[in-house]
Short mmCIF file of C-alpha atoms in Angstrom, two decimals:
data_model
loop_
_atom_site.label_atom_id
_atom_site.label_comp_id
_atom_site.label_asym_id
_atom_site.label_seq_id
_atom_site.Cartn_x
_atom_site.Cartn_y
_atom_site.Cartn_z
CA MET N 170 9.88 16.42 -24.94
CA ARG N 171 13.36 16.10 -25.88
CA THR N 172 13.85 13.33 -23.15
CA ILE N 173 10.77 11.71 -24.36
CA ARG N 174 11.87 11.41 -28.07
CA GLN N 175 15.39 10.26 -26.75
CA HIS N 176 13.57 7.35 -24.92
CA PRO N 177 10.53 6.49 -27.10
CA ARG N 178 9.99 3.17 -25.22
CA SER N 179 9.54 4.81 -21.85
CA ARG N 180 6.38 4.66 -19.42
CA ILE N 181 5.37 7.81 -18.04
CA VAL N 182 2.86 8.60 -15.24
CA VAL N 183 2.21 12.16 -14.27
CA ASN N 184 2.09 11.95 -10.52
CA ASP N 185 -1.56 12.51 -9.19
CA VAL N 186 -1.51 12.19 -5.51
CA TYR N 187 -4.90 13.04 -4.60
CA ALA N 188 -6.47 10.80 -7.07
CA TYR N 189 -5.51 7.64 -4.95
CA SER N 190 -6.21 9.24 -1.50
CA GLU N 191 -8.32 7.25 0.75
CA ALA N 192 -9.44 10.48 2.54
CA VAL N 193 -10.36 11.95 -0.91
CA ARG N 194 -12.56 8.66 -1.72
CA CYS N 195 -14.26 8.93 1.61
CA PHE N 196 -15.38 12.47 1.07
CA GLY N 197 -16.58 11.75 -2.55
CA ASP N 198 -18.62 8.78 -1.24
CA SER N 199 -20.32 10.71 1.34
CA VAL N 200 -20.91 13.63 -0.91
CA ARG N 201 -22.55 11.20 -3.44
CA GLU N 202 -24.65 9.50 -0.89
CA LEU N 203 -26.06 12.91 0.60
CA SER N 204 -26.64 14.59 -2.92
CA ALA N 205 -28.40 11.86 -4.24
CA SER N 206 -31.45 13.45 -2.36
CA ASP N 207 -30.24 16.84 -1.72
CA PRO N 208 -28.48 18.29 -4.73
CA ILE N 209 -25.19 20.18 -4.60
CA ARG N 210 -25.55 23.98 -4.62
CA LYS N 211 -21.72 25.03 -4.49
CA ILE N 212 -18.25 23.32 -4.34
CA THR N 213 -15.40 25.20 -2.79
CA VAL N 214 -11.69 23.75 -2.76
CA GLU N 215 -8.91 25.86 -1.00
CA PHE N 216 -5.12 24.81 -0.75
CA THR N 217 -3.36 27.48 0.86
CA LYS N 218 0.19 27.71 2.33
CA ASN N 219 2.82 30.37 2.80
CA ARG N 220 5.58 29.36 0.29
CA GLU N 221 7.44 32.58 0.59
CA LEU N 222 10.44 31.01 2.51
CA ASP N 223 10.21 27.76 -0.07
CA VAL N 224 10.40 30.11 -2.91
CA ALA N 225 13.48 32.07 -1.28
CA ASN N 226 15.18 28.71 -0.93
CA GLY N 227 14.57 27.69 -4.34
CA ARG N 228 11.70 25.12 -3.92
CA PHE N 229 8.39 25.42 -5.53
CA VAL N 230 9.32 27.75 -8.22
CA ASP N 231 7.01 27.22 -11.12
CA THR N 232 8.24 29.15 -14.25
CA GLN N 233 5.50 27.52 -16.54
CA TYR N 234 2.18 27.50 -14.84
CA GLY N 235 3.09 30.18 -12.03
CA GLU N 236 0.51 30.12 -9.17
CA ALA N 237 -1.50 27.51 -11.27
CA GLY N 238 1.18 25.03 -11.07
CA TYR N 239 1.52 24.77 -7.28
CA GLU N 240 -1.94 23.43 -6.26
CA LEU N 241 -4.39 23.60 -8.98
CA PHE N 242 -3.80 19.96 -10.45
CA HIS N 243 -4.40 18.62 -6.66
CA MET N 244 -7.60 20.57 -6.40
CA LEU N 245 -8.66 19.30 -9.78
CA SER N 246 -8.29 15.64 -8.51
CA ILE N 247 -10.71 16.58 -5.60
CA LEU N 248 -13.22 18.15 -7.94
CA ARG N 249 -13.08 14.90 -10.20
CA SER N 250 -13.89 12.67 -7.16
CA ILE N 251 -17.03 14.63 -6.62
CA LEU N 252 -18.52 15.37 -9.91
CA PRO N 253 -20.09 12.92 -12.42
CA ALA N 254 -17.98 12.38 -15.42
CA ASP N 255 -20.11 14.57 -17.82
CA ASP N 256 -20.07 17.28 -15.40
CA TYR N 257 -16.48 17.29 -14.83
CA ARG N 258 -15.80 17.30 -18.59
CA ALA N 259 -18.25 20.11 -18.99
CA TYR N 260 -16.28 22.03 -16.01
CA LEU N 261 -12.79 21.69 -17.98
CA ARG N 262 -14.37 23.07 -21.17
CA ALA N 263 -15.93 26.17 -19.65
CA ALA N 264 -14.34 29.53 -19.03
CA PRO N 265 -14.42 30.84 -15.60
CA VAL N 266 -16.27 33.73 -14.47
CA SER N 267 -13.40 35.17 -12.82
CA VAL N 268 -9.61 34.52 -12.38
CA THR N 269 -7.51 36.31 -10.01
CA SER N 270 -3.83 36.26 -9.44
CA GLU N 271 -3.61 34.57 -5.99
CA MET N 272 -5.22 32.52 -7.54
CA ARG N 273 -9.09 32.27 -7.33
CA VAL N 274 -11.12 30.51 -9.95
CA ARG N 275 -15.02 31.00 -9.96
CA THR N 276 -16.97 29.14 -12.46
CA LEU N 277 -20.55 28.98 -13.39
CA VAL N 278 -21.77 26.42 -16.13
CA GLU N 279 -25.57 25.99 -16.57
CA GLY N 280 -26.57 22.61 -14.98
CA LEU N 281 -23.68 22.54 -12.55
CA PRO N 282 -23.18 23.67 -9.06
CA GLU N 283 -21.24 26.71 -8.53
CA ILE N 284 -17.57 26.03 -8.36
CA GLU N 285 -14.65 27.90 -6.66
CA LEU N 286 -11.07 26.70 -6.31
CA TYR N 287 -8.69 29.04 -4.45
CA THR N 288 -4.98 28.80 -3.69
CA SER N 289 -2.34 31.49 -2.14
CA SER N 290 1.37 30.92 -1.96
CA ALA N 291 1.50 33.90 0.32
CA GLY N 292 -0.79 32.51 2.81
CA PHE N 293 -3.80 34.54 2.63
CA ILE N 294 -6.82 32.19 3.71
CA ALA N 295 -10.04 32.86 1.90
CA TYR N 296 -12.23 30.45 3.45
CA ALA N 297 -11.44 30.00 7.29
CA ASP N 298 -15.03 29.87 8.07
CA LEU N 299 -15.34 26.59 6.23
CA ALA N 300 -13.09 24.25 8.16
CA GLY N 301 -11.40 26.62 11.00
CA PHE N 302 -13.50 24.82 13.55
CA ALA N 303 -11.69 21.37 12.68
CA PHE N 304 -8.10 22.80 14.07
CA SER N 305 -7.48 22.82 17.79
CA GLU N 306 -3.54 23.51 17.88
CA PRO N 307 -2.86 27.16 18.89
CA VAL N 308 -0.63 27.96 15.60
CA ALA N 309 -3.41 26.57 13.50
CA LYS N 310 -6.23 28.30 15.37
CA ASP N 311 -4.23 31.42 15.08
CA CYS N 312 -3.69 31.11 11.37
CA THR N 313 -7.65 30.35 10.63
CA THR N 314 -8.69 33.30 12.92
CA HIS N 315 -6.77 35.86 11.18
CA ALA N 316 -7.08 34.24 7.69
CA SER N 317 -3.41 34.26 7.23
CA ILE N 318 -0.49 31.99 7.41
CA PRO N 319 2.75 33.66 8.53
CA TYR N 320 6.18 33.64 6.70
CA GLY N 321 7.94 30.25 7.58
CA THR N 322 4.96 28.62 8.97
CA GLU N 323 4.60 25.06 8.11
CA PHE N 324 0.77 24.98 8.62
CA ARG N 325 -1.10 24.25 5.28
CA TYR N 326 -4.91 24.97 5.07
CA ARG N 327 -6.33 22.50 2.85
CA VAL N 328 -9.99 21.90 2.53
CA ALA N 329 -12.92 20.83 0.23
CA ASP N 330 -16.51 21.87 1.09
CA VAL N 331 -19.66 20.93 -0.47
CA GLU N 332 -22.69 22.99 0.23
CA LEU N 333 -26.07 21.14 -0.61
CA ASP N 334 -29.17 22.91 -1.36
CA SER N 335 -30.62 22.17 2.15
CA GLY N 336 -27.78 24.27 3.55
CA THR N 337 -25.80 20.97 4.77
CA HIS N 338 -22.19 21.27 4.24
CA VAL N 339 -19.67 18.01 3.82
CA THR N 340 -16.24 19.05 4.49
CA LEU N 341 -12.81 17.26 3.99
CA VAL N 342 -9.98 18.72 6.07
CA PHE N 343 -6.62 17.76 5.67
CA GLU N 344 -4.15 17.58 8.42
CA PRO N 345 -6.63 18.70 11.19
CA ARG N 346 -4.42 17.40 14.02
CA PHE N 347 -1.57 19.77 12.93
CA GLY N 348 0.78 20.50 15.75
CA SER N 349 -1.09 18.07 18.29
CA SER N 350 0.13 14.81 16.64
CA VAL N 351 3.52 13.61 15.46
CA ASP N 352 1.64 11.83 12.62
CA PHE N 353 -0.43 14.73 11.88
CA LYS N 354 0.34 14.57 8.17
CA ASN N 355 -1.41 11.22 7.76
CA MET N 356 -4.68 12.07 9.55
CA HIS N 357 -7.62 13.75 7.86
CA SER N 358 -11.36 14.23 8.56
CA VAL N 359 -14.63 14.51 7.04
CA HIS N 360 -17.46 16.58 8.72
CA VAL N 361 -21.25 16.76 8.08
CA ARG N 362 -23.07 19.72 9.62
CA ASP N 363 -26.56 20.77 8.78
CA ALA N 364 -27.63 24.34 8.27
CA ALA N 365 -28.34 24.84 11.83
CA HIS N 366 -24.57 24.20 12.95
CA VAL N 367 -22.65 25.47 10.18
CA ARG N 368 -21.55 28.55 11.98
CA ASP N 369 -20.65 26.83 15.48
CA GLY N 370 -18.90 23.97 13.63
CA VAL N 371 -20.85 21.20 15.40
CA SER N 372 -20.81 18.04 13.14
CA GLN N 373 -23.84 15.60 13.00
CA HIS N 374 -21.32 13.08 11.53
CA HIS N 375 -17.61 13.22 11.73
CA PHE N 376 -14.93 10.56 10.99
CA MET N 377 -11.09 10.51 10.64
CA ILE N 378 -9.13 8.95 8.09
CA SER N 379 -5.70 7.98 8.46
CA GLY N 380 -3.28 7.05 5.70
CA ASN N 381 -0.35 8.14 3.75
CA HIS N 382 -1.78 9.35 0.33
CA PHE N 383 1.50 10.03 -0.99
CA GLU N 384 2.65 6.41 -0.42
CA GLU N 385 -0.99 5.24 -1.70
CA ALA N 386 -0.44 6.95 -4.94
CA LEU N 387 2.85 5.85 -5.46
CA LEU N 388 2.23 2.38 -5.29
CA ALA N 389 -0.69 2.58 -7.48
CA GLN N 390 1.11 4.38 -9.94
CA LEU N 391 4.07 1.93 -10.08
CA GLU N 392 1.50 -0.50 -10.60
CA LEU N 393 0.26 1.12 -13.77
CA LEU N 394 3.80 1.84 -14.84
CA HIS N 395 4.32 -2.08 -14.80
CA SER N 396 0.86 -2.52 -16.61
CA VAL N 397 0.89 -0.43 -19.40
CA GLU N 398 2.55 -1.01 -22.71
CA GLU N 399 6.03 0.28 -23.54
CA GLY N 400 6.09 3.81 -24.93
CA THR N 401 2.92 4.84 -22.94
CA ALA N 402 2.31 8.11 -20.91
CA LEU N 403 -0.71 8.33 -18.72
CA ILE N 404 -1.58 11.92 -18.95
CA ARG N 405 -4.71 13.87 -17.76
CA LEU N 406 -4.23 16.16 -20.55
CA ALA N 407 -7.25 18.30 -20.43
CA GLU N 408 -6.35 19.37 -16.93
CA LEU N 409 -2.93 20.26 -17.85
CA ARG N 410 -4.32 22.57 -20.56
CA ARG N 411 -6.67 24.01 -18.27
CA MET N 412 -3.81 24.83 -15.99
CA ALA N 413 -2.01 26.43 -18.89
CA ALA N 414 -5.07 28.24 -19.70
CA LEU N 415 -5.43 29.66 -16.14
CA SER N 416 -1.80 30.81 -16.15
CA THR N 417 -2.42 32.68 -19.34
CA ALA N 418 -5.42 34.28 -18.02
CA VAL N 419 -3.84 35.65 -14.91
CA SER N 420 -0.95 37.06 -17.09
CA THR N 421 -3.03 38.50 -20.06
CA GLY N 422 -6.61 38.94 -18.56
CA THR N 423 -7.89 36.60 -21.07
CA PHE N 424 -8.89 33.03 -20.86
CA PRO N 425 -8.26 30.94 -24.28
CA GLN N 426 -11.16 28.91 -25.36
CA PRO N 427 -10.32 25.34 -26.06
CA SER N 428 -10.47 24.01 -29.64
CA GLU N 429 -12.47 20.78 -30.60
CA THR N 430 -8.99 18.91 -30.30
CA ASP N 431 -8.31 20.22 -26.86
CA GLN N 432 -11.48 18.52 -25.53
CA PRO N 433 -10.89 15.71 -23.11
CA GLY N 434 -11.18 12.30 -24.83
CA ASP N 435 -11.46 9.55 -22.17
CA PRO N 436 -15.27 8.10 -22.82
CA GLN N 437 -14.87 6.77 -18.96
CA GLY N 438 -14.78 10.41 -17.81
CA ASN N 439 -11.49 10.41 -15.77
CA ASP N 440 -9.75 12.45 -18.75
CA ARG N 441 -6.65 9.95 -18.62
CA MET N 442 -5.21 10.14 -21.87
CA PHE N 443 -2.82 7.20 -22.97
CA ALA N 444 -0.41 8.75 -25.48
CA ARG N 445 2.15 6.89 -27.64
CA LEU N 446 5.41 8.93 -26.48
CA GLY N 447 7.23 10.80 -29.46
CA SER N 448 4.04 10.57 -31.41
CA GLY N 449 2.78 14.05 -30.87
CA THR N 450 -0.58 12.86 -29.55
#
């Protein structure tokens, strides 16, 4: 805040990598198409990596949000791509049913599907059954088979899964070619499996998406910086408040309820707040 006040004409964008990802867009489109006639029952998003070596080397140490600060913002971006705007705002306002320290956030809201977000910086995989089938390289298969990513291993288990009322699953898998392609970080996949084939991992529909979503996001957000007025910050404020609330819930056991002034304020539903820097808004 001190820096913002010292530079009141600055333009600021909070980096939101997955909001501009082609893979996330394709996943969201697939979910919307199928859920138009087959409602969503449950949404599960997991971003797990063993970050213990990174932390030992001084990387990815979040002293403010803790575990919530590592992956939660990315997972909310994916959730935002799936839920209608009003439903997403309702989710951000709702207190979770449970929050655990690794962290697992389970939320039940009337009129919404069950939503569970999970992340572990110690490498403990919670939902290997949702996307383990998508990996073929031995290191990745070993991690998903044992539901654990060993210390120092670069493998990341990042998946989003939507279960429909019929039992069909739509699953987004980031980096399924880990270890088998030089460009594995830029290759992602979407799978559609009906209820009869969920356990055996056979996809009725499957496609790969190639693209560097970090580059996609950087270019899009640089364009935003050029297009907004001086002294403007583009901030998803309600999402940052939810991250702070989840951090509080982990440390105190109590999830703080948002006040009316904390509610998301973008009528378009994407919760992007345009704040004048130094104005306190």
